[in-house]
Amino acid sequence: MTYRVGVVGGGQLARMMIAPAVELGIDIRVLAEAEGMSAALAATQVGDYRDADTVLAFAREVDVVTFDHEHVPQPVLHALLEAGVAVHPGPAALEFAQDKIRMRTRLAELGVPQPDWAAVSDADALQQFIDEHGGRAVVKTPRGGYDGKGVRVVEHGTEAADWFAALAEDARGGDLLVEELVDFRRELAQQIARSPRGEVATYPVVETVQRDGVCAEAVAPAPGAGARLADVAADMARDIANGLGVTGMLAVELFETTDDRLLVNELAMRPHNSGHWTQDGALTSQFEQHLRAVLDLPLGLTTPHAPWTVMVNILGGPAEGGLAERVPAAMSAHPAAKIHLYGKDPRPGRKVGHINAAGEELDEVAYEARAAAAHFD
Ligand code: ADP
């Protein structure tokens, strides 16, 4: 027999599942949104993931369906379950990654520490929250946001008028999420895998650096993270993975506050940018671990290869010429850096690849990763 995994979505996360699938002899198939996407190499089908018939036809060829993104609509996910398809993560868990208000509500029920928040239906309610939280707050669209799109720092209830108007037009209606503006020292991320049989495996907590709302770098482990911080982060991720019934990889994005608390920012139920370091820095990469978890295979060890691993994103790529032209010089100058390219055309701000470097000295490892990434600017 051969294990067969179907990935809905043809982006770079699906692409990076292909290498470990090949190594493990797993038959991986991708339902891509269009021709020529990052995961085109394994795209057996091109179609609309919002169409239940399309996804059902794709699912018939595989043992389990998983995802490159969290946007597959709930009715489509339920149609898969009704047809007897194994879906990981399942719709009940994915719902909390699809809707930030649902996530906040559920995390509150579980007693997980998070920023003060409220669901607000109009400018007056938003203004009231702002007034109660020092004159500023963070407003978020509950659905469809990514890379900082759908996140706005506001001082006046009127500053989200366009989003309230858009929700009023949306058949699903609903509220905006507002959160206290967290005074954080830095952002962290905790990766955990959980399989349907309930086995879990946590990775070392990492520090992430965002620029313009986009992840720019990750350092593993988070510098200065003692055993206590590492344990608290891992325990929070375990509580969330179990409490939400997540299967596959879960990334928990965290704020480390200036008064030393860890608060959950948001959740991703798939391999995540903050976990790309594991490809070259841990015994089992997040992509292999995701495949193991969704197939309910035993999970792999997450032990790091080296004291430090740094991941630097290649954002945008060169203004002229392709990424490939830059590869020889980057390789020549930085033979220890691991280059990962997503097969995408350069475009300002777009995630087109990343560099991993690992080693004994954090300064040297960070330099290596940043300098190698700079070859692709
Ligand atoms: P997205 O879903 O677009 O990634 P996030 O909710 O992760 O949006 O927010 C993007 C970034 O905005 C975060 O990484 C963080 O830097 C900042 N941010 C989000 N929420 C808050 C908050 N409550 N307080 C302070 N900064 C925040």
mmCIF file of C-alpha atoms and ligand atoms in Angstrom:
data_model
loop_
_atom_site.group_PDB
_atom_site.id
_atom_site.type_symbol
_atom_site.label_atom_id
_atom_site.label_comp_id
_atom_site.label_asym_id
_atom_site.label_seq_id
_atom_site.Cartn_x
_atom_site.Cartn_y
_atom_site.Cartn_z
ATOM 1 C CA MET A 1 0.000 0.000 0.000
ATOM 2 C CA THR A 2 0.972 3.626 -0.390
ATOM 3 C CA TYR A 3 -0.072 6.472 1.864
ATOM 4 C CA ARG A 4 -1.846 9.161 -0.151
ATOM 5 C CA VAL A 5 -2.199 12.736 1.052
ATOM 6 C CA GLY A 6 -4.219 15.408 -0.741
ATOM 7 C CA VAL A 7 -3.336 19.036 -0.085
ATOM 8 C CA VAL A 8 -5.905 21.714 -0.916
ATOM 9 C CA GLY A 9 -4.068 24.836 -2.048
ATOM 10 C CA GLY A 10 -1.000 25.147 -4.258
ATOM 11 C CA GLY A 11 1.132 27.671 -2.360
ATOM 12 C CA GLN A 12 4.609 27.353 -0.886
ATOM 13 C CA LEU A 13 3.436 25.392 2.149
ATOM 14 C CA ALA A 14 2.084 22.650 -0.100
ATOM 15 C CA ARG A 15 5.286 22.875 -2.152
ATOM 16 C CA MET A 16 7.428 22.293 0.925
ATOM 17 C CA MET A 17 5.433 19.185 1.871
ATOM 18 C CA ILE A 18 6.508 17.577 -1.399
ATOM 19 C CA ALA A 19 10.159 16.876 -0.459
ATOM 20 C CA PRO A 20 9.398 14.990 2.785
ATOM 21 C CA ALA A 21 6.529 13.162 1.060
ATOM 22 C CA VAL A 22 8.947 11.926 -1.602
ATOM 23 C CA GLU A 23 11.441 10.856 1.081
ATOM 24 C CA LEU A 24 8.792 8.898 2.975
ATOM 25 C CA GLY A 25 7.290 7.314 -0.134
ATOM 26 C CA ILE A 26 4.027 9.197 0.378
ATOM 27 C CA ASP A 27 1.925 9.888 -2.692
ATOM 28 C CA ILE A 28 1.193 13.617 -2.381
ATOM 29 C CA ARG A 29 -1.371 15.326 -4.619
ATOM 30 C CA VAL A 30 -2.248 18.979 -4.690
ATOM 31 C CA LEU A 31 -5.458 20.741 -5.709
ATOM 32 C CA ALA A 32 -4.054 24.051 -6.943
ATOM 33 C CA GLU A 33 -6.016 27.247 -7.531
ATOM 34 C CA ALA A 34 -4.286 27.879 -10.859
ATOM 35 C CA GLU A 35 -1.632 26.551 -13.225
ATOM 36 C CA GLY A 36 1.985 27.285 -12.402
ATOM 37 C CA MET A 37 1.632 27.768 -8.663
ATOM 38 C CA SER A 38 4.375 27.012 -6.115
ATOM 39 C CA ALA A 39 3.240 23.409 -5.667
ATOM 40 C CA ALA A 40 2.658 22.794 -9.399
ATOM 41 C CA LEU A 41 5.081 19.856 -9.250
ATOM 42 C CA ALA A 42 2.480 17.824 -7.327
ATOM 43 C CA ALA A 43 -0.672 19.511 -8.647
ATOM 44 C CA THR A 44 -2.799 16.709 -10.038
ATOM 45 C CA GLN A 45 -5.763 19.022 -10.363
ATOM 46 C CA VAL A 46 -6.501 22.709 -10.818
ATOM 47 C CA GLY A 47 -9.808 23.930 -9.473
ATOM 48 C CA ASP A 48 -11.813 26.061 -7.097
ATOM 49 C CA TYR A 49 -11.481 24.965 -3.435
ATOM 50 C CA ARG A 50 -14.788 26.746 -2.702
ATOM 51 C CA ASP A 51 -16.642 24.273 -4.916
ATOM 52 C CA ALA A 52 -17.693 21.134 -3.024
ATOM 53 C CA ASP A 53 -17.850 18.914 -6.137
ATOM 54 C CA THR A 54 -14.328 19.882 -7.163
ATOM 55 C CA VAL A 55 -12.890 19.157 -3.719
ATOM 56 C CA LEU A 56 -14.882 15.917 -3.387
ATOM 57 C CA ALA A 57 -13.577 14.638 -6.722
ATOM 58 C CA PHE A 58 -10.032 15.464 -5.620
ATOM 59 C CA ALA A 59 -10.561 13.771 -2.237
ATOM 60 C CA ARG A 60 -11.631 10.472 -3.805
ATOM 61 C CA GLU A 61 -8.044 9.837 -4.910
ATOM 62 C CA VAL A 62 -6.436 10.180 -1.448
ATOM 63 C CA ASP A 63 -6.535 8.782 2.120
ATOM 64 C CA VAL A 64 -6.591 12.132 3.888
ATOM 65 C CA VAL A 65 -7.206 15.743 2.910
ATOM 66 C CA THR A 66 -5.176 18.548 4.446
ATOM 67 C CA PHE A 67 -4.496 22.178 3.584
ATOM 68 C CA ASP A 68 -2.035 24.801 2.405
ATOM 69 C CA HIS A 69 -4.317 27.537 3.809
ATOM 70 C CA GLU A 70 -7.360 27.916 6.046
ATOM 71 C CA HIS A 71 -9.836 29.324 3.540
ATOM 72 C CA VAL A 72 -11.812 26.240 2.507
ATOM 73 C CA PRO A 73 -15.432 27.112 3.416
ATOM 74 C CA GLN A 74 -17.120 25.160 6.208
ATOM 75 C CA PRO A 75 -19.877 23.723 3.959
ATOM 76 C CA VAL A 76 -17.197 22.226 1.682
ATOM 77 C CA LEU A 77 -15.368 20.745 4.677
ATOM 78 C CA HIS A 78 -18.589 19.242 5.985
ATOM 79 C CA ALA A 79 -19.412 17.794 2.566
ATOM 80 C CA LEU A 80 -16.068 15.958 2.739
ATOM 81 C CA LEU A 81 -16.837 14.546 6.192
ATOM 82 C CA GLU A 82 -20.293 13.444 5.061
ATOM 83 C CA ALA A 83 -18.693 11.626 2.152
ATOM 84 C CA GLY A 84 -16.492 9.741 4.619
ATOM 85 C CA VAL A 85 -13.275 11.570 3.778
ATOM 86 C CA ALA A 86 -10.631 11.956 6.516
ATOM 87 C CA VAL A 87 -9.990 15.710 6.910
ATOM 88 C CA HIS A 88 -7.146 17.027 9.073
ATOM 89 C CA PRO A 89 -7.408 19.509 10.627
ATOM 90 C CA GLY A 90 -11.170 18.961 10.707
ATOM 91 C CA PRO A 91 -13.812 21.666 10.247
ATOM 92 C CA ALA A 92 -14.549 21.947 13.978
ATOM 93 C CA ALA A 93 -10.932 22.904 14.668
ATOM 94 C CA LEU A 94 -10.428 24.963 11.498
ATOM 95 C CA GLU A 95 -13.356 27.162 12.401
ATOM 96 C CA PHE A 96 -11.222 28.721 15.155
ATOM 97 C CA ALA A 97 -8.465 29.532 12.668
ATOM 98 C CA GLN A 98 -10.964 30.946 10.167
ATOM 99 C CA ASP A 99 -12.692 33.359 12.507
ATOM 100 C CA LYS A 100 -10.721 35.391 15.062
ATOM 101 C CA ILE A 101 -13.796 36.152 17.189
ATOM 102 C CA ARG A 102 -14.597 32.442 17.465
ATOM 103 C CA MET A 103 -10.951 31.842 18.364
ATOM 104 C CA ARG A 104 -10.975 34.503 21.109
ATOM 105 C CA THR A 105 -14.267 33.137 22.491
ATOM 106 C CA ARG A 106 -12.981 29.558 22.621
ATOM 107 C CA LEU A 107 -9.593 30.486 24.091
ATOM 108 C CA ALA A 108 -11.413 32.448 26.816
ATOM 109 C CA GLU A 109 -13.462 29.331 27.615
ATOM 110 C CA LEU A 110 -10.232 27.328 27.850
ATOM 111 C CA GLY A 111 -8.683 29.935 30.173
ATOM 112 C CA VAL A 112 -5.785 30.626 27.786
ATOM 113 C CA PRO A 113 -4.134 34.038 28.418
ATOM 114 C CA GLN A 114 -4.857 36.534 25.620
ATOM 115 C CA PRO A 115 -5.192 40.289 25.121
ATOM 116 C CA ASP A 116 -8.364 41.998 26.370
ATOM 117 C CA TRP A 117 -10.816 41.854 23.484
ATOM 118 C CA ALA A 118 -14.406 42.433 22.444
ATOM 119 C CA ALA A 119 -16.662 41.809 19.470
ATOM 120 C CA VAL A 120 -18.025 45.199 18.371
ATOM 121 C CA SER A 121 -20.891 45.868 15.999
ATOM 122 C CA ASP A 122 -20.562 49.638 15.474
ATOM 123 C CA ALA A 123 -18.399 52.721 15.913
ATOM 124 C CA ASP A 124 -19.891 53.543 19.328
ATOM 125 C CA ALA A 125 -19.015 50.140 20.765
ATOM 126 C CA LEU A 126 -15.523 50.442 19.291
ATOM 127 C CA GLN A 127 -15.115 53.926 20.798
ATOM 128 C CA GLN A 128 -16.164 52.621 24.194
ATOM 129 C CA PHE A 129 -13.510 49.866 24.073
ATOM 130 C CA ILE A 130 -10.866 52.410 22.994
ATOM 131 C CA ASP A 131 -11.812 54.725 25.876
ATOM 132 C CA GLU A 132 -11.545 51.850 28.337
ATOM 133 C CA HIS A 133 -8.100 50.843 27.017
ATOM 134 C CA GLY A 134 -6.009 53.997 27.151
ATOM 135 C CA GLY A 135 -7.202 55.712 23.970
ATOM 136 C CA ARG A 136 -5.874 53.211 21.423
ATOM 137 C CA ALA A 137 -6.807 49.711 20.295
ATOM 138 C CA VAL A 138 -6.250 47.184 17.506
ATOM 139 C CA VAL A 139 -9.213 46.459 15.235
ATOM 140 C CA LYS A 140 -9.237 43.260 13.164
ATOM 141 C CA THR A 141 -11.502 41.830 10.523
ATOM 142 C CA PRO A 142 -12.403 38.411 11.957
ATOM 143 C CA ARG A 143 -12.137 36.604 8.617
ATOM 144 C CA GLY A 144 -9.765 36.570 5.698
ATOM 145 C CA GLY A 145 -6.896 38.654 7.141
ATOM 146 C CA TYR A 146 -3.273 37.644 6.599
ATOM 147 C CA ASP A 147 0.180 39.243 6.790
ATOM 148 C CA GLY A 148 -1.215 42.237 8.671
ATOM 149 C CA LYS A 149 -3.984 42.934 6.141
ATOM 150 C CA GLY A 150 -7.136 43.316 8.191
ATOM 151 C CA VAL A 151 -5.286 44.708 11.249
ATOM 152 C CA ARG A 152 -5.458 48.418 12.119
ATOM 153 C CA VAL A 153 -4.372 50.456 15.155
ATOM 154 C CA VAL A 154 -7.064 53.053 15.841
ATOM 155 C CA GLU A 155 -7.737 55.933 18.216
ATOM 156 C CA HIS A 156 -11.287 56.730 17.110
ATOM 157 C CA GLY A 157 -14.347 54.548 16.710
ATOM 158 C CA THR A 158 -14.917 56.044 13.264
ATOM 159 C CA GLU A 159 -11.615 54.707 11.854
ATOM 160 C CA ALA A 160 -13.107 51.310 11.001
ATOM 161 C CA ALA A 161 -16.185 52.670 9.190
ATOM 162 C CA ASP A 162 -15.189 50.968 5.918
ATOM 163 C CA TRP A 163 -14.905 47.566 7.619
ATOM 164 C CA PHE A 164 -18.249 47.948 9.414
ATOM 165 C CA ALA A 165 -19.807 48.874 6.056
ATOM 166 C CA ALA A 166 -18.252 45.803 4.378
ATOM 167 C CA LEU A 167 -19.608 43.534 7.120
ATOM 168 C CA ALA A 168 -23.073 45.056 6.701
ATOM 169 C CA GLU A 169 -22.937 44.051 3.008
ATOM 170 C CA ASP A 170 -21.694 40.539 3.819
ATOM 171 C CA ALA A 171 -24.496 37.973 3.989
ATOM 172 C CA ARG A 172 -22.774 36.398 7.018
ATOM 173 C CA GLY A 173 -22.854 39.772 8.805
ATOM 174 C CA GLY A 174 -21.086 39.807 12.106
ATOM 175 C CA ASP A 175 -18.848 42.007 14.235
ATOM 176 C CA LEU A 176 -15.313 43.309 14.164
ATOM 177 C CA LEU A 177 -12.769 42.121 16.702
ATOM 178 C CA VAL A 178 -11.118 44.772 18.840
ATOM 179 C CA GLU A 179 -8.157 44.082 21.110
ATOM 180 C CA GLU A 180 -6.081 46.060 23.573
ATOM 181 C CA LEU A 181 -2.864 47.376 21.997
ATOM 182 C CA VAL A 182 -0.462 44.973 23.696
ATOM 183 C CA ASP A 183 2.766 46.470 25.028
ATOM 184 C CA PHE A 184 4.992 43.622 23.934
ATOM 185 C CA ARG A 185 8.740 43.152 24.204
ATOM 186 C CA ARG A 186 8.795 40.760 21.293
ATOM 187 C CA GLU A 187 6.727 38.212 19.401
ATOM 188 C CA LEU A 188 7.209 34.472 19.805
ATOM 189 C CA ALA A 189 5.768 31.429 18.091
ATOM 190 C CA GLN A 190 5.251 27.932 19.386
ATOM 191 C CA GLN A 191 4.901 24.999 16.984
ATOM 192 C CA ILE A 192 3.140 21.819 17.976
ATOM 193 C CA ALA A 193 1.966 18.756 16.072
ATOM 194 C CA ARG A 194 -1.002 16.680 17.168
ATOM 195 C CA SER A 195 -2.199 13.486 15.534
ATOM 196 C CA PRO A 196 -5.740 12.090 15.471
ATOM 197 C CA ARG A 197 -4.736 9.472 18.043
ATOM 198 C CA GLY A 198 -3.780 12.390 20.348
ATOM 199 C CA GLU A 199 0.029 12.160 20.208
ATOM 200 C CA VAL A 200 1.650 15.604 20.454
ATOM 201 C CA ALA A 201 5.157 16.902 19.735
ATOM 202 C CA THR A 202 6.317 20.436 20.530
ATOM 203 C CA TYR A 203 9.200 22.389 19.021
ATOM 204 C CA PRO A 204 11.384 24.910 20.841
ATOM 205 C CA VAL A 205 9.641 28.289 21.122
ATOM 206 C CA VAL A 206 11.025 30.783 18.580
ATOM 207 C CA GLU A 207 11.268 34.565 18.352
ATOM 208 C CA THR A 208 9.707 36.114 15.270
ATOM 209 C CA VAL A 209 10.327 39.560 13.851
ATOM 210 C CA GLN A 210 7.610 41.151 11.710
ATOM 211 C CA ARG A 211 8.076 44.068 9.349
ATOM 212 C CA ASP A 212 4.971 45.824 8.042
ATOM 213 C CA GLY A 213 2.859 43.013 9.492
ATOM 214 C CA VAL A 214 4.843 40.336 7.604
ATOM 215 C CA CYS A 215 7.137 37.770 9.222
ATOM 216 C CA ALA A 216 10.716 38.768 8.317
ATOM 217 C CA GLU A 217 12.845 36.527 10.550
ATOM 218 C CA ALA A 218 12.618 33.707 13.074
ATOM 219 C CA VAL A 219 15.272 32.728 15.611
ATOM 220 C CA ALA A 220 15.190 29.262 17.169
ATOM 221 C CA PRO A 221 15.176 28.950 20.076
ATOM 222 C CA ALA A 222 13.967 32.395 21.212
ATOM 223 C CA PRO A 223 17.100 34.076 22.640
ATOM 224 C CA GLY A 224 17.120 34.182 26.417
ATOM 225 C CA ALA A 225 14.176 31.798 26.665
ATOM 226 C CA GLY A 226 14.845 29.810 29.802
ATOM 227 C CA ALA A 227 13.243 26.492 30.660
ATOM 228 C CA ARG A 228 10.363 28.261 32.361
ATOM 229 C CA LEU A 229 9.332 30.346 29.340
ATOM 230 C CA ALA A 230 9.790 27.358 27.045
ATOM 231 C CA ASP A 231 7.581 25.196 29.269
ATOM 232 C CA VAL A 232 4.839 27.829 29.569
ATOM 233 C CA ALA A 233 4.728 28.285 25.781
ATOM 234 C CA ALA A 234 4.695 24.537 25.126
ATOM 235 C CA ASP A 235 1.983 23.961 27.749
ATOM 236 C CA MET A 236 -0.191 26.702 26.226
ATOM 237 C CA ALA A 237 0.161 25.128 22.776
ATOM 238 C CA ARG A 238 -0.691 21.699 24.186
ATOM 239 C CA ASP A 239 -3.808 23.062 25.914
ATOM 240 C CA ILE A 240 -4.895 24.781 22.700
ATOM 241 C CA ALA A 241 -4.200 21.803 20.421
ATOM 242 C CA ASN A 242 -6.090 19.455 22.738
ATOM 243 C CA GLY A 243 -8.845 21.942 23.601
ATOM 244 C CA LEU A 244 -9.563 22.784 19.962
ATOM 245 C CA GLY A 245 -9.024 19.236 18.691
ATOM 246 C CA VAL A 246 -6.361 20.337 16.208
ATOM 247 C CA THR A 247 -4.790 17.661 14.000
ATOM 248 C CA GLY A 248 -1.622 18.361 12.014
ATOM 249 C CA MET A 249 0.698 21.276 12.708
ATOM 250 C CA LEU A 250 -0.476 24.188 14.847
ATOM 251 C CA ALA A 251 1.432 27.457 15.174
ATOM 252 C CA VAL A 252 0.577 29.588 18.200
ATOM 253 C CA GLU A 253 1.669 33.202 17.721
ATOM 254 C CA LEU A 254 2.429 34.825 21.059
ATOM 255 C CA PHE A 255 3.210 38.228 22.532
ATOM 256 C CA GLU A 256 5.816 38.366 25.296
ATOM 257 C CA THR A 257 4.655 41.418 27.213
ATOM 258 C CA THR A 258 6.918 43.936 28.932
ATOM 259 C CA ASP A 259 5.608 42.574 32.241
ATOM 260 C CA ASP A 260 6.631 39.010 31.312
ATOM 261 C CA ARG A 261 3.329 37.452 30.343
ATOM 262 C CA LEU A 262 2.650 35.308 27.286
ATOM 263 C CA LEU A 263 -0.571 36.188 25.436
ATOM 264 C CA VAL A 264 -1.929 34.394 22.386
ATOM 265 C CA ASN A 265 -2.119 36.584 19.279
ATOM 266 C CA GLU A 266 -3.366 34.088 16.740
ATOM 267 C CA LEU A 267 -3.393 30.515 15.517
ATOM 268 C CA ALA A 268 -2.448 28.822 12.245
ATOM 269 C CA MET A 269 -3.496 25.207 11.713
ATOM 270 C CA ARG A 270 -0.872 24.197 9.170
ATOM 271 C CA PRO A 271 2.874 24.529 8.726
ATOM 272 C CA HIS A 272 3.716 28.184 9.340
ATOM 273 C CA ASN A 273 6.399 30.682 8.354
ATOM 274 C CA SER A 274 7.672 30.745 11.949
ATOM 275 C CA GLY A 275 8.425 27.016 11.642
ATOM 276 C CA HIS A 276 10.421 27.049 8.380
ATOM 277 C CA TRP A 277 13.669 26.885 10.420
ATOM 278 C CA THR A 278 12.819 23.243 11.213
ATOM 279 C CA GLN A 279 13.644 22.215 7.622
ATOM 280 C CA ASP A 280 17.359 22.603 8.326
ATOM 281 C CA GLY A 281 17.371 23.029 12.103
ATOM 282 C CA ALA A 282 15.417 20.117 13.584
ATOM 283 C CA LEU A 283 15.392 16.341 13.266
ATOM 284 C CA THR A 284 11.860 16.413 11.872
ATOM 285 C CA SER A 285 10.751 19.411 9.813
ATOM 286 C CA GLN A 286 7.293 20.874 10.339
ATOM 287 C CA PHE A 287 6.382 19.720 6.826
ATOM 288 C CA GLU A 288 7.298 16.088 7.494
ATOM 289 C CA GLN A 289 5.636 16.324 10.911
ATOM 290 C CA HIS A 290 2.442 17.642 9.343
ATOM 291 C CA LEU A 291 2.327 14.684 6.944
ATOM 292 C CA ARG A 292 2.973 12.229 9.781
ATOM 293 C CA ALA A 293 0.291 13.861 11.944
ATOM 294 C CA VAL A 294 -2.473 13.985 9.328
ATOM 295 C CA LEU A 295 -1.781 10.356 8.373
ATOM 296 C CA ASP A 296 -1.880 9.412 12.085
ATOM 297 C CA LEU A 297 1.661 8.033 11.869
ATOM 298 C CA PRO A 298 4.004 8.238 14.883
ATOM 299 C CA LEU A 299 5.456 11.744 15.215
ATOM 300 C CA GLY A 300 9.159 12.455 14.730
ATOM 301 C CA LEU A 301 11.636 13.923 17.199
ATOM 302 C CA THR A 302 11.799 17.716 17.191
ATOM 303 C CA THR A 303 15.332 17.967 18.613
ATOM 304 C CA PRO A 304 17.364 20.843 17.093
ATOM 305 C CA HIS A 305 20.506 20.021 15.108
ATOM 306 C CA ALA A 306 22.428 23.006 16.455
ATOM 307 C CA PRO A 307 22.207 25.528 19.313
ATOM 308 C CA TRP A 308 20.824 28.190 16.932
ATOM 309 C CA THR A 309 18.892 28.279 13.693
ATOM 310 C CA VAL A 310 17.878 31.534 12.001
ATOM 311 C CA MET A 311 15.351 31.854 9.179
ATOM 312 C CA VAL A 312 15.260 35.002 7.058
ATOM 313 C CA ASN A 313 12.492 35.529 4.528
ATOM 314 C CA ILE A 314 13.193 36.672 0.983
ATOM 315 C CA LEU A 315 10.509 39.316 0.541
ATOM 316 C CA GLY A 316 9.800 40.690 -2.897
ATOM 317 C CA GLY A 317 12.909 39.473 -4.668
ATOM 318 C CA PRO A 318 15.027 41.424 -7.165
ATOM 319 C CA ALA A 319 13.423 44.358 -8.986
ATOM 320 C CA GLU A 320 15.064 43.188 -12.216
ATOM 321 C CA GLY A 321 15.798 39.670 -13.360
ATOM 322 C CA GLY A 322 14.691 36.456 -11.681
ATOM 323 C CA LEU A 323 15.607 34.835 -8.406
ATOM 324 C CA ALA A 324 17.523 32.028 -10.094
ATOM 325 C CA GLU A 325 20.122 34.437 -11.480
ATOM 326 C CA ARG A 326 21.054 35.364 -7.906
ATOM 327 C CA VAL A 327 21.556 31.773 -6.739
ATOM 328 C CA PRO A 328 25.183 31.165 -7.795
ATOM 329 C CA ALA A 329 26.567 34.249 -6.013
ATOM 330 C CA ALA A 330 24.554 33.497 -2.857
ATOM 331 C CA MET A 331 25.798 29.906 -2.855
ATOM 332 C CA SER A 332 29.368 30.969 -3.468
ATOM 333 C CA ALA A 333 29.431 33.578 -0.690
ATOM 334 C CA HIS A 334 27.407 31.538 1.813
ATOM 335 C CA PRO A 335 27.991 27.828 1.299
ATOM 336 C CA ALA A 336 26.528 26.993 4.740
ATOM 337 C CA ALA A 337 23.239 28.806 4.119
ATOM 338 C CA LYS A 338 20.278 26.717 2.957
ATOM 339 C CA ILE A 339 18.344 28.391 0.161
ATOM 340 C CA HIS A 340 14.620 27.738 -0.267
ATOM 341 C CA LEU A 341 12.804 29.265 -3.250
ATOM 342 C CA TYR A 342 9.080 28.955 -3.902
ATOM 343 C CA GLY A 343 8.993 29.115 -7.688
ATOM 344 C CA LYS A 344 7.220 32.480 -7.614
ATOM 345 C CA ASP A 345 7.910 35.571 -9.678
ATOM 346 C CA PRO A 346 9.350 38.543 -7.763
ATOM 347 C CA ARG A 347 6.818 41.155 -6.674
ATOM 348 C CA PRO A 348 7.188 43.818 -3.945
ATOM 349 C CA GLY A 349 6.421 42.434 -0.481
ATOM 350 C CA ARG A 350 5.689 38.917 -1.731
ATOM 351 C CA LYS A 351 7.149 35.931 0.139
ATOM 352 C CA VAL A 352 9.253 34.287 -2.587
ATOM 353 C CA GLY A 353 11.683 32.227 -0.502
ATOM 354 C CA HIS A 354 13.706 32.001 2.678
ATOM 355 C CA ILE A 355 17.166 31.190 3.957
ATOM 356 C CA ASN A 356 17.990 28.954 6.911
ATOM 357 C CA ALA A 357 21.339 28.926 8.685
ATOM 358 C CA ALA A 358 22.288 26.897 11.749
ATOM 359 C CA GLY A 359 25.309 26.816 14.039
ATOM 360 C CA GLU A 360 26.932 27.440 17.387
ATOM 361 C CA GLU A 361 27.080 31.254 17.587
ATOM 362 C CA LEU A 362 23.872 33.252 17.208
ATOM 363 C CA ASP A 363 25.615 36.345 15.788
ATOM 364 C CA GLU A 364 27.338 34.322 13.078
ATOM 365 C CA VAL A 365 24.247 32.320 12.203
ATOM 366 C CA ALA A 366 22.091 35.453 11.962
ATOM 367 C CA TYR A 367 24.716 37.157 9.796
ATOM 368 C CA GLU A 368 24.944 34.152 7.492
ATOM 369 C CA ALA A 369 21.169 33.971 6.997
ATOM 370 C CA ARG A 370 20.703 37.738 6.519
ATOM 371 C CA ALA A 371 23.671 38.143 4.186
ATOM 372 C CA ALA A 372 22.587 35.198 2.051
ATOM 373 C CA ALA A 373 19.012 36.550 1.889
ATOM 374 C CA ALA A 374 20.356 39.991 0.851
ATOM 375 C CA HIS A 375 21.691 38.426 -2.389
ATOM 376 C CA PHE A 376 18.056 38.138 -3.488
ATOM 377 C CA ASP A 377 17.118 41.803 -2.838
HETATM 378 P P1 ADP B 1 -2.585 38.536 10.490
HETATM 379 O O1 ADP B 1 -3.704 37.566 10.641
HETATM 380 O O2 ADP B 1 -2.774 39.479 9.363
HETATM 381 O O3 ADP B 1 -1.215 37.914 10.552
HETATM 382 P P2 ADP B 1 -2.258 39.351 13.262
HETATM 383 O O4 ADP B 1 -3.461 39.289 14.112
HETATM 384 O O5 ADP B 1 -1.224 38.299 13.440
HETATM 385 O O6 ADP B 1 -2.716 39.497 11.745
HETATM 386 O O7 ADP B 1 -1.545 40.765 13.454
HETATM 387 C C1 ADP B 1 -0.428 41.168 12.657
HETATM 388 C C2 ADP B 1 0.577 41.911 13.527
HETATM 389 O O8 ADP B 1 -0.031 43.060 14.125
HETATM 390 C C3 ADP B 1 1.090 41.083 14.699
HETATM 391 O O9 ADP B 1 2.139 40.231 14.335
HETATM 392 C C4 ADP B 1 1.509 42.180 15.666
HETATM 393 O O10 ADP B 1 2.789 42.683 15.317
HETATM 394 C C5 ADP B 1 0.460 43.245 15.448
HETATM 395 N N1 ADP B 1 -0.658 43.074 16.407
HETATM 396 C C6 ADP B 1 -1.738 42.280 16.234
HETATM 397 N N2 ADP B 1 -2.546 42.329 17.302
HETATM 398 C C7 ADP B 1 -1.985 43.162 18.193
HETATM 399 C C8 ADP B 1 -2.339 43.624 19.511
HETATM 400 N N3 ADP B 1 -3.477 43.258 20.116
HETATM 401 N N4 ADP B 1 -1.480 44.479 20.121
HETATM 402 C C9 ADP B 1 -0.344 44.887 19.527
HETATM 403 N N5 ADP B 1 0.042 44.494 18.287
HETATM 404 C C10 ADP B 1 -0.754 43.648 17.620
#
